[in-house]
């Protein structure tokens, strides 16, 4: 239900967050730690903002950074090499976004996260 709401909303998760569009089935597999394929982040800060927002709402584990790193769920945005996003990458991105708040593209994600919490 959460995945369908996020993907069906023309949200950044489809267009800007990753290198490929994700279906509700893809997201369900990612949340289960068993992705169908490894996707590349287009913007690590957006990925961190999205998952931090899910965690802040109690929708995923507070240990989401280590889960993403340990399960090697996403490749880093650096296209010059295949490097998985690690916990340090996510921590740095999360600290950055907490300092700037939900503006611009982050505000769009925030609006969708608020809708998900209402489900």
GROMACS .gro file of C-alpha atoms in nm:
model
  119
    1UNK     CA    1   0.000   0.000   0.000
    2UNK     CA    2   0.280   0.244   0.089
    3UNK     CA    3   0.474   0.147  -0.222
    4UNK     CA    4   0.177   0.191  -0.453
    5UNK     CA    5   0.105   0.535  -0.310
    6UNK     CA    6   0.466   0.647  -0.354
    7UNK     CA    7   0.515   0.513  -0.705
    8UNK     CA    8   0.170   0.599  -0.833
    9UNK     CA    9   0.210   0.966  -0.743
   10UNK     CA   10   0.458   1.075  -1.010
   11UNK     CA   11   0.696   1.123  -0.721
   12UNK     CA   12   1.068   1.188  -0.737
   13UNK     CA   13   1.125   0.823  -0.656
   14UNK     CA   14   1.034   0.751  -1.016
   15UNK     CA   15   1.193   1.041  -1.193
   16UNK     CA   16   1.483   1.184  -0.997
   17UNK     CA   17   1.584   0.966  -0.708
   18UNK     CA   18   1.701   0.660  -0.901
   19UNK     CA   19   1.829   0.582  -1.250
   20UNK     CA   20   1.521   0.374  -1.336
   21UNK     CA   21   1.150   0.398  -1.253
   22UNK     CA   22   1.047   0.169  -0.967
   23UNK     CA   23   0.721  -0.020  -0.950
   24UNK     CA   24   0.539  -0.096  -0.624
   25UNK     CA   25   0.674  -0.451  -0.656
   26UNK     CA   26   1.029  -0.318  -0.691
   27UNK     CA   27   0.988  -0.105  -0.378
   28UNK     CA   28   0.840  -0.392  -0.181
   29UNK     CA   29   1.142  -0.604  -0.273
   30UNK     CA   30   1.381  -0.323  -0.174
   31UNK     CA   31   1.204  -0.278   0.162
   32UNK     CA   32   1.239  -0.653   0.215
   33UNK     CA   33   1.614  -0.630   0.145
   34UNK     CA   34   1.578  -0.845  -0.166
   35UNK     CA   35   1.577  -0.609  -0.466
   36UNK     CA   36   1.501  -0.748  -0.809
   37UNK     CA   37   1.795  -0.549  -0.944
   38UNK     CA   38   2.040  -0.302  -0.801
   39UNK     CA   39   1.950   0.055  -0.893
   40UNK     CA   40   2.175   0.357  -0.898
   41UNK     CA   41   2.103   0.666  -0.694
   42UNK     CA   42   2.071   0.984  -0.897
   43UNK     CA   43   2.096   1.192  -0.581
   44UNK     CA   44   2.217   1.046  -0.252
   45UNK     CA   45   2.067   1.335  -0.056
   46UNK     CA   46   1.720   1.266  -0.196
   47UNK     CA   47   1.758   0.898  -0.113
   48UNK     CA   48   1.864   0.987   0.242
   49UNK     CA   49   1.579   1.236   0.281
   50UNK     CA   50   1.324   0.982   0.161
   51UNK     CA   51   1.440   0.700   0.387
   52UNK     CA   52   1.494   0.929   0.686
   53UNK     CA   53   1.138   1.054   0.637
   54UNK     CA   54   1.001   0.700   0.632
   55UNK     CA   55   1.200   0.620   0.945
   56UNK     CA   56   1.093   0.939   1.126
   57UNK     CA   57   0.732   0.831   1.068
   58UNK     CA   58   0.795   0.482   1.207
   59UNK     CA   59   0.737   0.318   0.868
   60UNK     CA   60   1.083   0.157   0.844
   61UNK     CA   61   1.356   0.068   1.091
   62UNK     CA   62   1.556   0.347   1.254
   63UNK     CA   63   1.862   0.149   1.138
   64UNK     CA   64   1.778   0.211   0.771
   65UNK     CA   65   2.127   0.341   0.691
   66UNK     CA   66   2.295   0.019   0.800
   67UNK     CA   67   2.029  -0.193   0.627
   68UNK     CA   68   2.088  -0.014   0.296
   69UNK     CA   69   2.465  -0.048   0.336
   70UNK     CA   70   2.468  -0.409   0.458
   71UNK     CA   71   2.228  -0.534   0.191
   72UNK     CA   72   2.402  -0.324  -0.077
   73UNK     CA   73   2.069  -0.197  -0.201
   74UNK     CA   74   2.183   0.100  -0.410
   75UNK     CA   75   2.481   0.200  -0.617
   76UNK     CA   76   2.622   0.545  -0.554
   77UNK     CA   77   2.546   0.828  -0.795
   78UNK     CA   78   2.914   0.825  -0.903
   79UNK     CA   79   2.884   0.665  -1.247
   80UNK     CA   80   3.260   0.637  -1.294
   81UNK     CA   81   3.262   0.325  -1.075
   82UNK     CA   82   3.024   0.073  -0.927
   83UNK     CA   83   3.035   0.167  -0.559
   84UNK     CA   84   2.750   0.082  -0.327
   85UNK     CA   85   2.611   0.354  -0.103
   86UNK     CA   86   2.758   0.296   0.242
   87UNK     CA   87   2.647   0.408   0.585
   88UNK     CA   88   2.890   0.700   0.585
   89UNK     CA   89   2.745   0.829   0.255
   90UNK     CA   90   2.394   0.813   0.398
   91UNK     CA   91   2.492   0.968   0.730
   92UNK     CA   92   2.664   1.259   0.557
   93UNK     CA   93   2.365   1.313   0.327
   94UNK     CA   94   2.120   1.290   0.619
   95UNK     CA   95   2.314   1.545   0.824
   96UNK     CA   96   2.319   1.782   0.528
   97UNK     CA   97   1.946   1.763   0.463
   98UNK     CA   98   1.857   1.801   0.831
   99UNK     CA   99   2.044   2.131   0.827
  100UNK     CA  100   1.867   2.273   0.521
  101UNK     CA  101   1.512   2.155   0.587
  102UNK     CA  102   1.245   2.058   0.336
  103UNK     CA  103   1.282   2.305   0.052
  104UNK     CA  104   1.250   2.266  -0.323
  105UNK     CA  105   1.266   1.904  -0.436
  106UNK     CA  106   1.277   1.793  -0.072
  107UNK     CA  107   0.942   1.963  -0.012
  108UNK     CA  108   0.787   1.748  -0.285
  109UNK     CA  109   0.905   1.431  -0.114
  110UNK     CA  110   0.787   1.566   0.222
  111UNK     CA  111   0.434   1.617   0.085
  112UNK     CA  112   0.418   1.256  -0.032
  113UNK     CA  113   0.560   1.126   0.293
  114UNK     CA  114   0.285   1.309   0.481
  115UNK     CA  115   0.026   1.139   0.260
  116UNK     CA  116   0.182   0.797   0.324
  117UNK     CA  117   0.164   0.847   0.701
  118UNK     CA  118  -0.213   0.903   0.668
  119UNK     CA  119  -0.266   0.558   0.509
   0.00000   0.00000   0.00000
